[in-house]
mmCIF file of C-alpha atoms in Angstrom:
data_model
loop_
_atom_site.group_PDB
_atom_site.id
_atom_site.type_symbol
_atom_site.label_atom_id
_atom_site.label_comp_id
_atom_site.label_asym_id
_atom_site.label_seq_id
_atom_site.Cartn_x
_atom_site.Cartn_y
_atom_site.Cartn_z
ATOM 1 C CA UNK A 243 15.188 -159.032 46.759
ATOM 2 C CA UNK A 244 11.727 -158.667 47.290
ATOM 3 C CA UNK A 245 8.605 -156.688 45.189
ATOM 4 C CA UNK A 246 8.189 -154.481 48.246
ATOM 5 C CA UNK A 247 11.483 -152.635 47.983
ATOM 6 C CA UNK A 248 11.779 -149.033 47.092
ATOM 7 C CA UNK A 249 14.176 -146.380 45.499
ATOM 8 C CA UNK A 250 14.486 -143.039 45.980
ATOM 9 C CA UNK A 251 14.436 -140.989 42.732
ATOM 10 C CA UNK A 252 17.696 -140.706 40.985
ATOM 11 C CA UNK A 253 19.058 -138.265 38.441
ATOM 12 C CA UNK A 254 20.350 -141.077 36.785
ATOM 13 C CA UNK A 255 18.861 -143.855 35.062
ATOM 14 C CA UNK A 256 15.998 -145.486 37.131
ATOM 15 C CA UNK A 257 16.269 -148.367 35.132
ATOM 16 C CA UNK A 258 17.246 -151.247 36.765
ATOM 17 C CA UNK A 259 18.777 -153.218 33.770
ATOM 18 C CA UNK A 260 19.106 -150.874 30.956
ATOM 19 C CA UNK A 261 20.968 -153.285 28.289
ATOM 20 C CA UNK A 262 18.638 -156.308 29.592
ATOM 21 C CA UNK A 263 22.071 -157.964 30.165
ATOM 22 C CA UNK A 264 21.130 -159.428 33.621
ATOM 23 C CA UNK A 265 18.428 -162.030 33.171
ATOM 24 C CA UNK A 266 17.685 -162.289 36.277
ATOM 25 C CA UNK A 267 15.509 -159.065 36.185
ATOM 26 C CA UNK A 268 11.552 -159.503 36.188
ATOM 27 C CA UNK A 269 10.492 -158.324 32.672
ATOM 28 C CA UNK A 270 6.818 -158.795 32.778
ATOM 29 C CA UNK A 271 5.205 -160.301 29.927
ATOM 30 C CA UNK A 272 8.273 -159.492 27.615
ATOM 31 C CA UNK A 273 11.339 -161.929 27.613
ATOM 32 C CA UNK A 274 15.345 -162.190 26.962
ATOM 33 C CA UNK A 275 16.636 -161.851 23.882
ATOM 34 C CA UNK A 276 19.745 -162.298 21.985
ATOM 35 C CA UNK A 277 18.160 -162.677 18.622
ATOM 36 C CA UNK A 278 18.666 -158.867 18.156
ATOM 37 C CA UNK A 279 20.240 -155.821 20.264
ATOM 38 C CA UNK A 280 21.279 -152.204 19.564
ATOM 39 C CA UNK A 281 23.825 -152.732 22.155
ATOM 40 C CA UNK A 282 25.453 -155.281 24.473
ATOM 41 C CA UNK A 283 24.055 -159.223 24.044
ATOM 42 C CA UNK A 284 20.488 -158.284 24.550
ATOM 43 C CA UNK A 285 16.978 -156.736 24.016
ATOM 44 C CA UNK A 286 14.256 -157.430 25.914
ATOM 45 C CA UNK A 287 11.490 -159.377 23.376
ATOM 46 C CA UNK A 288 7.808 -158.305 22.923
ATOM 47 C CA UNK A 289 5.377 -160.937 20.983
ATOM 48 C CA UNK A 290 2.070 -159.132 20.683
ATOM 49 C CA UNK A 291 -0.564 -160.722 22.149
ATOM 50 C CA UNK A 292 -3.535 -158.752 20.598
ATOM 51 C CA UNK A 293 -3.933 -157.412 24.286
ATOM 52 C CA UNK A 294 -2.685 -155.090 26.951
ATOM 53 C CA UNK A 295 1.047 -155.717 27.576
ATOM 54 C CA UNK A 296 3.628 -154.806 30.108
ATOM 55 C CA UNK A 297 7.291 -154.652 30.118
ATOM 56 C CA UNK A 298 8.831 -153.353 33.412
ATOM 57 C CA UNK A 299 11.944 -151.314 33.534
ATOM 58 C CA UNK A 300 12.518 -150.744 37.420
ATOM 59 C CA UNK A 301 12.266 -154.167 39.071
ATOM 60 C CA UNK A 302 14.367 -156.638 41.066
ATOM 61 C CA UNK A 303 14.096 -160.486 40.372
ATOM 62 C CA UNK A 304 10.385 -160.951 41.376
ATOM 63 C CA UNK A 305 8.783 -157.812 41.057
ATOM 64 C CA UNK A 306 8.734 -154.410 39.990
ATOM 65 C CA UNK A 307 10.652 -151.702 42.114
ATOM 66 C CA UNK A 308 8.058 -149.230 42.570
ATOM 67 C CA UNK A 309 10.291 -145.675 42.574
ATOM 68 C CA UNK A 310 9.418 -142.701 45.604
ATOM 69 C CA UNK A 311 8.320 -139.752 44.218
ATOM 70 C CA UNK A 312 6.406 -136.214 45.138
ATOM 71 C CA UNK A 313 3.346 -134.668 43.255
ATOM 72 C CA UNK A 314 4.824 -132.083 40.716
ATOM 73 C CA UNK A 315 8.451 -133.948 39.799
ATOM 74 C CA UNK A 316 9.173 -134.512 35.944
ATOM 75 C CA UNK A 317 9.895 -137.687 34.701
ATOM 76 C CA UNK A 318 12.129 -138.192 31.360
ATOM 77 C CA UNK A 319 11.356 -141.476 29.361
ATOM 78 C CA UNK A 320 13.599 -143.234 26.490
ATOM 79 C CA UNK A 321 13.491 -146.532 24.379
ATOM 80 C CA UNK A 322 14.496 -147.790 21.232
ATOM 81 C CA UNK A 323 12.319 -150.271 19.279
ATOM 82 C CA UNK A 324 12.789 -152.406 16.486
ATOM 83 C CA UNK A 325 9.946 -154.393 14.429
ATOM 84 C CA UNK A 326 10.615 -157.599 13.061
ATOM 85 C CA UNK A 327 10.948 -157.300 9.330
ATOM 86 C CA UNK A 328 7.983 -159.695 8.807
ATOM 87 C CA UNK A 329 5.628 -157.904 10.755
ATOM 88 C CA UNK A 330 2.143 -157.644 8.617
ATOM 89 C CA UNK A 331 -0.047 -155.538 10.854
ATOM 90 C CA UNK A 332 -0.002 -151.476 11.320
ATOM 91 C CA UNK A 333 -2.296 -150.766 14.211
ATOM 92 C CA UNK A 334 0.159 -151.241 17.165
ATOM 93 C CA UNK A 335 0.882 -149.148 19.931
ATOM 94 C CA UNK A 336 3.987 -148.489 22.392
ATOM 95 C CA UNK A 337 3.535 -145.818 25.427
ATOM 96 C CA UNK A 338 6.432 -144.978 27.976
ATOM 97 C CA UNK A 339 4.751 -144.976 31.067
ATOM 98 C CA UNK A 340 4.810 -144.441 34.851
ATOM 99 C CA UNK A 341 1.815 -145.981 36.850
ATOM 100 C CA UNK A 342 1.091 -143.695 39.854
ATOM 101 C CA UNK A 343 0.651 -145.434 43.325
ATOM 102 C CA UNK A 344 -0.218 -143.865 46.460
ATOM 103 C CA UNK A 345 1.629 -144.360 49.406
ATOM 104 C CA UNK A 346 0.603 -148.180 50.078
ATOM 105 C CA UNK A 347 1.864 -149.606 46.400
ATOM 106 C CA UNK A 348 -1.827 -150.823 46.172
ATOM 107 C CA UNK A 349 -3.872 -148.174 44.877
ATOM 108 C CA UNK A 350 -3.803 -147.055 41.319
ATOM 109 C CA UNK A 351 -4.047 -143.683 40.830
ATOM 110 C CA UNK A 352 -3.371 -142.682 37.163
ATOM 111 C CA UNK A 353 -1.220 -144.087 34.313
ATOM 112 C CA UNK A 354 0.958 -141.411 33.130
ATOM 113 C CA UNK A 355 2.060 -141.674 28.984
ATOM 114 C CA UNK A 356 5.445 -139.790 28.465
ATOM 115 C CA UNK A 357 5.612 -140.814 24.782
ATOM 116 C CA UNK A 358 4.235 -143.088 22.411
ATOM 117 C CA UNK A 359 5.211 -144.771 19.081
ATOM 118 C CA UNK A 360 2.922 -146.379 16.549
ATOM 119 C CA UNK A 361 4.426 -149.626 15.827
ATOM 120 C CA UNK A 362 3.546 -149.327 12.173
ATOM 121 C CA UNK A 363 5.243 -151.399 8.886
ATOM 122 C CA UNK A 364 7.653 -148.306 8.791
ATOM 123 C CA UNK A 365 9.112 -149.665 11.903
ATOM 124 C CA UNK A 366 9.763 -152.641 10.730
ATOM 125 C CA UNK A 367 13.631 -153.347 9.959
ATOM 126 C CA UNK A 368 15.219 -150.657 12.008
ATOM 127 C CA UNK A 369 15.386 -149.291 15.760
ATOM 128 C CA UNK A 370 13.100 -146.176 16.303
ATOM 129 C CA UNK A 371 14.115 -144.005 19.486
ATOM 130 C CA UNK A 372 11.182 -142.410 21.481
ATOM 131 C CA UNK A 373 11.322 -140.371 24.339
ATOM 132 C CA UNK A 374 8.914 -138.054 26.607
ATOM 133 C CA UNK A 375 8.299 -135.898 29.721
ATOM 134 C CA UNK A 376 5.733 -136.093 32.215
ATOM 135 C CA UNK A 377 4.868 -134.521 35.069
ATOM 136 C CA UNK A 378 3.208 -136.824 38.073
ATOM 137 C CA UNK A 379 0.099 -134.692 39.440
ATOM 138 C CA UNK A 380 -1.986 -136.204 41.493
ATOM 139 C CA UNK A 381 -1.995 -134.853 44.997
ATOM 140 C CA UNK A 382 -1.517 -138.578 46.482
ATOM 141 C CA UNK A 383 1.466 -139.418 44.472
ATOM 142 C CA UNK A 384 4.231 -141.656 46.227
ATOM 143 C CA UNK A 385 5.464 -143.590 43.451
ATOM 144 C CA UNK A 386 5.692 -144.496 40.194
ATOM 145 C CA UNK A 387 5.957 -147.897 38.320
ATOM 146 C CA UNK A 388 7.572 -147.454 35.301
ATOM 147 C CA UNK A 389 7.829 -149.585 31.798
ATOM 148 C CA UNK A 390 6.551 -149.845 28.133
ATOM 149 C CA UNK A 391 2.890 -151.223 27.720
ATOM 150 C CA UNK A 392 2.221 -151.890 23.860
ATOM 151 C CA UNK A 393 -0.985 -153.119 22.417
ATOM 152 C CA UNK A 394 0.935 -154.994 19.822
ATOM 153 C CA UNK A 395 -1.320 -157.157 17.365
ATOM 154 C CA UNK A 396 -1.496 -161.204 17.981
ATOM 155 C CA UNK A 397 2.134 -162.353 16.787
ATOM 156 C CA UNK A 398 4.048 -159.249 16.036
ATOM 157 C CA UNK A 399 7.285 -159.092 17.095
ATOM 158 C CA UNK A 400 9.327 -156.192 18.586
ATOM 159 C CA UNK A 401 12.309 -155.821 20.206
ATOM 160 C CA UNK A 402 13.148 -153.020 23.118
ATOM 161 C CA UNK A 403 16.460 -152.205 24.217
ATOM 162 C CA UNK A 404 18.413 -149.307 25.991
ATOM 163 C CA UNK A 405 15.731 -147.543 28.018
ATOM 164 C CA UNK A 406 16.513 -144.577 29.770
ATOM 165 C CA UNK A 407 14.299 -143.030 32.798
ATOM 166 C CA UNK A 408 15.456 -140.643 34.660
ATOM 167 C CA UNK A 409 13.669 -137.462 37.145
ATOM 168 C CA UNK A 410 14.422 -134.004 36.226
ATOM 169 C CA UNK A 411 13.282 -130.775 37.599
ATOM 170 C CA UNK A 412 11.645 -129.837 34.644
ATOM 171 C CA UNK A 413 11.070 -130.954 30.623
ATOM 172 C CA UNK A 414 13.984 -128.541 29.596
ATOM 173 C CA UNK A 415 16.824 -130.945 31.183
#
């Protein structure tokens, strides 16, 4: 399976591997886990960096699937996150997002935030569900890359697990 591939928009969940049970999924800069899941064997693992980071939710084994889509559709974003109980700093960030391409996958045209979460101390110990709409505007919309990015402070530890993305006609579905 190569980067390049497609999918059409879906009514169901765009994500690829929703319980992280298939490791053979390209994460980005998050990794496997089975130290801690809300469900099945796995979450998907997030030590902060003290920098931008990705974790991609539509991809194949080497890349991320970029998904087709039209100026004016609605995307729905979910996730659940859990911060490790020893977790120190409260100036995190998680955002749901979808990274608008144009029609050649090369050209960024806007980063699109359905929801975010501040990965304070009070998430620490539990999983925290977060969700969002957004609607993709830009008149040269074709696709959308979608995933978590966090800003998570230098060795903070969270854990993702059962996204959900999925295109509805509007932010009432």
């Amino acid at each position: 399976v190569n980067g390049f591939i497609t999918s059409t928009k879906t009514r169901n969940n765009a994500c690829t591997n929703p319980g992280f049970e298939d490791t053979s999924f390209y994460l980005g800069q998050a990794t496997y886990s089975t130290e801690l899941k809300r469900s099945g064997t796995r979450s998907a693992k997030i030590v902060g960096t003290g920098g931008g980071q990705w974790a991609y939710l539509s991809t194949s084994d080497v890349s991320t699937v970029p998904q087709s889509v039209a100026p004016g559709d609605v995307v729905y974003m979910e996730a659940w996150l859990y911060g490790s109980p020893s977790n120190t700093i409260a100036s995190s960030g998680f955002y749901l997002y979808a990274q608008g391409l144009d029609g050649t996958l090369t050209v960024n045209l806007e980063n699109l935030y359905a929801g975010s979460l501040a990965a304070n101390t009070d998430r620490n110990g539990v999983w925290t569900k977060w969700s969002g709409y957004r609607e993709l505007t830009h008149a040269d919309i074709r696709y959308v890359q979608l995933g978590i990015y966090t800003t998570a402070a230098a060795g903070e530890v969270y854990y993702l697990d059962d996204p959900v993305i999925r295109f509805v006609t509007d932010a009432s579905e």
